[in-house]
Amino acid sequence: MRHHQARHPADEHADVVVVGSGFGGAVAACRFAEAGLRVVLLERGRPYPPGSFPRAPAAMARNLWDPSEGLYGLFDLWSFRGLGAAVSSGLGGGSLIYANVLLRKPERWFVRQSPLPGGGHEHWPVTRADLDPHYDAVERMLRPQRYPLDVPPYDTTAKTLAMREAAERLRLEWELPPLAVAFAPEPGARPAPGLPIPDPAYGNLHGLPRTTCRLRGECDIGCNDGAKNSLDHTYLSAAQHAGADLRTLHEVRWLAPRPGGGYAVSYVVHEPRDERRRVRTRRLPRRTITCDRLVLAAGALGTTYLLLTCRAEFPGLSPMLGTRFSGNGDLLTMVTRARDGAGRHRSLEGSRGPVITSAIRVPDAADTGAGSRRGFVVEDAGYPPFVEWLAEFAGMRGVVRRAGRFALGRIAALLSRAPQTRINAELAALLGDGRLSDGSLGLLGMGRDVPDGVMRLRRGYLDVDWTTSTSMPYFTAMRSVMRDMAGVLRAGYHDSPLWLARRVITVHPLGGAPMGRHPGEGVVDEYGEVFGHPGLYVLDGASVPGPVGVNPALTIAALADRACEHVLETSSALVAAGARRETTGLSFTEEMRGHVMPGSADPDEGERLGRANEHRLAVHLTITADDVERFVADAGHEASAAGWVSCPVLGGGRLPVRAGWFNLFVAGEDPSRRRMLYRLHFTGDDGAALTLTGHKDVHDDPGADVWHDTSTLYVRILRGHTAPAGDAEAEVVAAGVIRIHLPDFMHQLTTFRTWGPEGPVALVRFGRLFLGELWDVYRDLAAVSRVP
């Protein structure tokens, strides 16, 4: 094993650090990792594999993000003077809760020098022609499909048919927009609910099966079927496959330039054990990583807040920081109690299908060349079935009346000893006809509101100064169209209760670090690079200079793709770094579990005493060899190790590995023995530095002991972050033995990943090395086994 200088986490360095994993961050992580760069992505939220999104009331009540109160959930809700905002916290960012729509920004909506009330202009320094190739690239990855309205069972979806009818009657443009949802398992296949979706070539970072859309209207609260082609299933899985290091529950707190170039990023690591108690997150230990290039992609609110907080660290930052805020014109209304032409109840089935299936577009003045109307789209806004139950029980007078009738009927039957024992009709009457919920549908509007909001810090908190007043003509026109749609459906029309105070809630906050042609117009240039700070990029909704007008996800991703392509094509230093890494790499994940004993220095004794006292130890690692050719040729066969250590006697939760090294086979003085070596630097609950050192002793004993030797790790935990030369003098905190158990080994076999020009060859080289070394150790045993 090579001797290493012990490395503190503050000394960790990457080519690119990406903050956030939404539509900008995921694209950036993937593009830069595929270029061969060392990419570290920091995401404050947790991963959400299929089946993990909360549904029960107790879990939903905690499904919010506020670490200071022990909440580490999916939704992050903000309330400002003129509006509220809902964003996401999790691996995949907003894609976890968005409604899947991948519409391109209309060509004429890329406005130039569009005057704003109070002065200034909305100006897009990019055009539709600039973005079209990148729209194409993003669509190839996200694989959108349109709602298959012409195929059973989709052809009877009531809300989609109602939207089409309303558009036809009002002579408005209607379409089935591209959705990042798998209705069919593969392109060209026949759509059907619940079919298995095959994994793409880059795999699936969750390692769990996915199925096609089951039409349950749960897109906005997380798809437990994995039918959404969200960023964790697409760009982030591809990024990890290409070697990107994706770190969840890592929340960035501070940014600063480094002397001589590059940036330092300070962050905290949240621990799941904190979930049931209040935690003051500012007391969490700060960790630092440095990088040559830094990509901010924490969303319009998160990125702008970081830049405002760290403004003093960035001299010369544009005075436009915090400006051009927009809610993308979001407005939610409801139509209720729809009826047909004969006055009978009309079903709209808001909970059937994905949340959004269709869109109606109302043209802009830029489209028609006349007037001053700012364009918008109206989409059906479905919801999960439990919302329909809530709607029915919200009408309490009817519920109480039906419950009273049911109770009186049962009492009368008992007193009269009625012979009729079936009560199905009475139960049906108790439940009611469900017409309120069945005949209702949400309408979601978005478009070109006025991007004149200002974001600033107030007593250390983010504040947004934006009101509906300057956008009132826009909202009035949208509400008029929505009211006309309700009229076509012979339904009641209802504004959101927030509208009484002229407030809206947006799920698409934009702006704060807008792009422009110079620092007097924007914070970043057309490629997202911050003026005056080379290598610092904003690649999320914060960089958008005005409303996208349609669902902004595709445009944000396309802008990020364009920026990454520009960086890779024009930055010789970055390209050179990638060229140095144009090698073939390999990684795999393993988990070992066993027992340790505090105070013991002998692993065998530690295992015995640890087992008796139930002191458990688990280690979960991803082993990465960035250059398989060098890994095989080097006598130390060294690779990096990342993951976590769990040892309740040292700390309650998973303790992240800050730096780790692994050596596959190391020969010592005895040519008949080999050792697999592990060295992991981590930190205990109390902030104390610890080092886990371990070895697997591979040697030929009597009997078949290959499995035991290659799966058993003898462990000592030392005080401090030690290098090999310092182990003898370091204090031994605990010792024990951990093992790879057979189910974990079977899973380990599924985790092998390769990247680079010779991916399949890497597995062959690794296998030859592993089996060859074992042959050298056990050849005598093999020879004996052949003796008759």
PDB file of C-alpha atoms in Angstrom, residues 1-5 586 623-641 660-666 677-679 724 766 769:
ATOM      1  CA  MET A   1       0.000   0.000   0.000  1.00  0.00           C
ATOM      2  CA  ARG A   2       1.223   3.495  -0.785  1.00  0.00           C
ATOM      3  CA  HIS A   3       1.861   5.854   2.083  1.00  0.00           C
ATOM      4  CA  HIS A   4      -0.552   8.770   2.159  1.00  0.00           C
ATOM      5  CA  GLN A   5      -0.449  12.036   3.955  1.00  0.00           C
ATOM      6  CA  LEU A 586     -14.728   0.772 -12.700  1.00  0.00           C
ATOM      7  CA  ILE A 623     -14.920   1.311  -4.445  1.00  0.00           C
ATOM      8  CA  THR A 624     -13.780   3.268  -7.506  1.00  0.00           C
ATOM      9  CA  ALA A 625     -10.774   2.698  -9.754  1.00  0.00           C
ATOM     10  CA  ASP A 626     -10.615   5.741 -12.041  1.00  0.00           C
ATOM     11  CA  ASP A 627      -8.035   4.062 -14.308  1.00  0.00           C
ATOM     12  CA  VAL A 628      -8.400   0.291 -14.481  1.00  0.00           C
ATOM     13  CA  GLU A 629      -5.215  -0.138 -16.509  1.00  0.00           C
ATOM     14  CA  ARG A 630      -3.169   1.639 -13.841  1.00  0.00           C
ATOM     15  CA  PHE A 631      -5.059  -0.177 -11.077  1.00  0.00           C
ATOM     16  CA  VAL A 632      -4.137  -3.557 -12.539  1.00  0.00           C
ATOM     17  CA  ALA A 633      -0.520  -2.637 -13.308  1.00  0.00           C
ATOM     18  CA  ASP A 634       0.219  -1.009  -9.945  1.00  0.00           C
ATOM     19  CA  ALA A 635       1.512  -3.467  -7.359  1.00  0.00           C
ATOM     20  CA  GLY A 636      -0.625  -1.722  -4.734  1.00  0.00           C
ATOM     21  CA  HIS A 637      -3.831  -2.101  -6.802  1.00  0.00           C
ATOM     22  CA  GLU A 638      -5.167   1.024  -5.112  1.00  0.00           C
ATOM     23  CA  ALA A 639      -8.652   2.522  -5.507  1.00  0.00           C
ATOM     24  CA  SER A 640     -10.709   5.122  -3.652  1.00  0.00           C
ATOM     25  CA  ALA A 641     -13.460   4.294  -1.181  1.00  0.00           C
ATOM     26  CA  GLY A 660     -10.987   6.392   1.851  1.00  0.00           C
ATOM     27  CA  TRP A 661      -8.461   4.038   0.254  1.00  0.00           C
ATOM     28  CA  PHE A 662      -8.721   0.415  -0.787  1.00  0.00           C
ATOM     29  CA  ASN A 663      -5.999  -1.973  -1.969  1.00  0.00           C
ATOM     30  CA  LEU A 664      -7.196  -5.154  -3.641  1.00  0.00           C
ATOM     31  CA  PHE A 665      -4.211  -7.480  -3.118  1.00  0.00           C
ATOM     32  CA  VAL A 666      -0.937  -6.508  -1.487  1.00  0.00           C
ATOM     33  CA  LEU A 677      -6.478  -3.252   2.825  1.00  0.00           C
ATOM     34  CA  TYR A 678      -9.023  -0.623   3.840  1.00  0.00           C
ATOM     35  CA  ARG A 679      -8.398   2.844   5.310  1.00  0.00           C
ATOM     36  CA  PRO A 724      -0.113   4.030   7.720  1.00  0.00           C
ATOM     37  CA  PHE A 766     -10.489  -6.764 -13.018  1.00  0.00           C
ATOM     38  CA  LEU A 769      -6.511  -9.758 -11.613  1.00  0.00           C
TER      39      LEU A 769
END
